[in-house]
Steps between C-alpha positions, in 0.01 A plus 500: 500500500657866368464815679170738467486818693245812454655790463295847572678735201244818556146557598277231403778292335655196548748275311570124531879446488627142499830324573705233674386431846722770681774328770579652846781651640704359836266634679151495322248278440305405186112463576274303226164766561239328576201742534542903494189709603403812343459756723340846507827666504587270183169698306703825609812423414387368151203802419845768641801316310700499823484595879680730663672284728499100392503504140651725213449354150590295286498285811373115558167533654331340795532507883265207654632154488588158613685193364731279553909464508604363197901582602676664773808712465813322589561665801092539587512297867159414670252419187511210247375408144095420523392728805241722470522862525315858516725780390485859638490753286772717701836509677570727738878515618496429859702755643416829473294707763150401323557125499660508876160656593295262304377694260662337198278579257657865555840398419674747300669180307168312470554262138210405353425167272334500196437195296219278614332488191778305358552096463859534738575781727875527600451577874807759621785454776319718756159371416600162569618638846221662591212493294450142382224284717423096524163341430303323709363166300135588517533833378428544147707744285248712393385576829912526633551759254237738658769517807625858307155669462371368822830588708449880337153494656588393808780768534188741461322358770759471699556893500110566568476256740133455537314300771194298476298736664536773228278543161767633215442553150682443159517616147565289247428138418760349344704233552716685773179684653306133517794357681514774714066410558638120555774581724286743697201292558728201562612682815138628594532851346176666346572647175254656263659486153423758241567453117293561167498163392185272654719173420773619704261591768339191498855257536598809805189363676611109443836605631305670825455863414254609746314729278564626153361822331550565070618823468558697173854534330730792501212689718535568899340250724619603813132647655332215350730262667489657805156436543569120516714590838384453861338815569606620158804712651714300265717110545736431742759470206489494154725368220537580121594225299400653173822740403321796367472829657117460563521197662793665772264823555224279572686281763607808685158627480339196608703492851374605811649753746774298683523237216715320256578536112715280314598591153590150364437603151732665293446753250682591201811679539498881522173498633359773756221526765346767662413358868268723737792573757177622738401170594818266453640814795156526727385191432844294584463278161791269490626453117701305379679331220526116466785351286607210386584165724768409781678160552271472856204555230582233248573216733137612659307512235665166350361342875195637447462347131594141687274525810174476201316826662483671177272452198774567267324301197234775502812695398597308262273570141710286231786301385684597165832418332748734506448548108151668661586767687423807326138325505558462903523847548254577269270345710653630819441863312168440354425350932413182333784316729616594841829353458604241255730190544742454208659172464830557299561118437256380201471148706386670832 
């Protein structure tokens, strides 16, 4: 079997590039992919032709996978040919004043992989070290590569730290805002979910949502949602996981005096808001940005995939070949798919 990798060239285009099967360095290890996930960040990346921080084209594409070793580097110690993996999509370098405080995903060095969509993924030196992750046998990898995604969200919950006692609310129901509703409701956390899409609505409510209310693209919902708050002086917190400038106004004004906003979402670079500074100052709103995944986050969100408490196949719309996957994201665009396995090996 020969190389195939996806490679993002510009907005909206991708080329297939073939090969030999690429060989690892001393210290790498060659991974035969065995399911890569689209993500929401992937429909970004591909409608943009780049991201600001993981990806500058032409680049190999892809962030979200699992697999197995097909050959360690000669000096790789402490994993062997056949085990099953989940690959993070990051590095950080372990020593600066970020990393020492356990905020890695701050690092000033912070590497990021690209490459899932691809048939082999050479696996880096510092990767291997500190980003690479064994299987356990019953978990599928489908389901393993959602560790990334899912360790993202829980780095955002983390940082609001809500209790089961509170009522929050959250824009956007995609595949990060309905495992945000999953995760949430898994640990008895009422969340009303707000999106324009009555599909999406209806999988937030299998995944627990507590309420959901179809609101009206690109327009304010913020009074509206409100409403749907105890006492209607706004949630306890609120989170944006749509990325667009509406969808961050609206979580700040759907907060409550004393509570909570996380602004998971991001928007497109160079992008401005105008906040009211009246009630983030008199009403002591706490905002904040959410980025990206720590080490602490991966390993717990790969436990949580093990321990069987999420509905991840709900997640889960298709399977395609990697031949497929401008189509993938076509459906991920069109909201057709929440996220989409693709299966680079034409036998899988």
């Amino acid at each position: 079997m020969e190389q195939l990798t996806a490679w993002l060239t510009g907005p909206e285009s991708i080329e297939f590039r073939g090969g030999p099967v690429p060989q690892p360095g001393p210290e790498e290890l060659l991974i035969s992919v065995g399911a890569a996930v689209t993500c929401g960040t992937d429909v970004k990346v591909y409608r943009r032709g780049g991201h600001p921080k993981m990806l500058e084209v032409p680049s190999p594409f892809g962030h979200e996978l699992a697999g197995t070793i097909v050959s360690p580097g000669e000096a790789v110690e402490g994993w062997r040919e056949g085990e099953r993996v989940v690959v993070s999509n990051s590095a950080s370098c372990g020593s600066c004043d970020f990393c020492a405080r356990g905020n890695e995903n701050l690092c000033a060095d912070l590497v990021y992989l690209n490459g899932a969509f691809s048939r082999y993924l050479v696996v880096p030196a510092r990767f291997v070290e500190r980003g690479v992750y064994r299987l356990p046998d019953h978990l599928g990898l489908a389901e393993a590569a959602l560790s990334e995604p899912l360790a993202c969200v829980l780095r955002g919950i983390d940082q609001l730290a809500p209790l089961p006692a509170e009522r929050g609310v959250l824009y956007g129901a995609g595949p990060i805002g309905l495992l945000f509703t999953a995760v949430l409701a898994a640990r008895g956390v009422e969340v009303v979910v707000a999106d324009p899409n009555e599909s999406r609505l209806e999988l937030a409510r299998s995944l627990g949502a507590c309420g959901t209310l179809e609101v009206e693209r690109g327009v304010s919902q913020a009074e509206r949602v409100r409403s749907r708050s105890l006492g209607e002086q706004g949630f306890d917190f609120s989170i944006d996981a749509t990325g667009v400038p509406e969808g961050w106004l609206d979580a700040v004004g759907s907060a409550r005096p004393g509570g909570r906003v996380s602004l998971f979402g991001g928007c497109a670079p160079g992008t401005r808001l105008e906040l009211d500074s009246h009630r983030v100052h008199y009403e002591e709103l706490t905002v904040m940005g959410a980025y990206h995944h720590r080490p602490a986050d991966f390993r717990a969100a790969l436990e949580l995939l093990s321990s069987g408490r999420l509905e991840t196949d709900l997640l889960l719309s298709s399977h395609r070949p990697l031949e497929e996957l401008e189509d993938a994201l076509g459906d991920m665009l069109a909201r057709r798919a929440v996220k989409v396995v693709i299966q680079p090996h034409p036998d899988n």
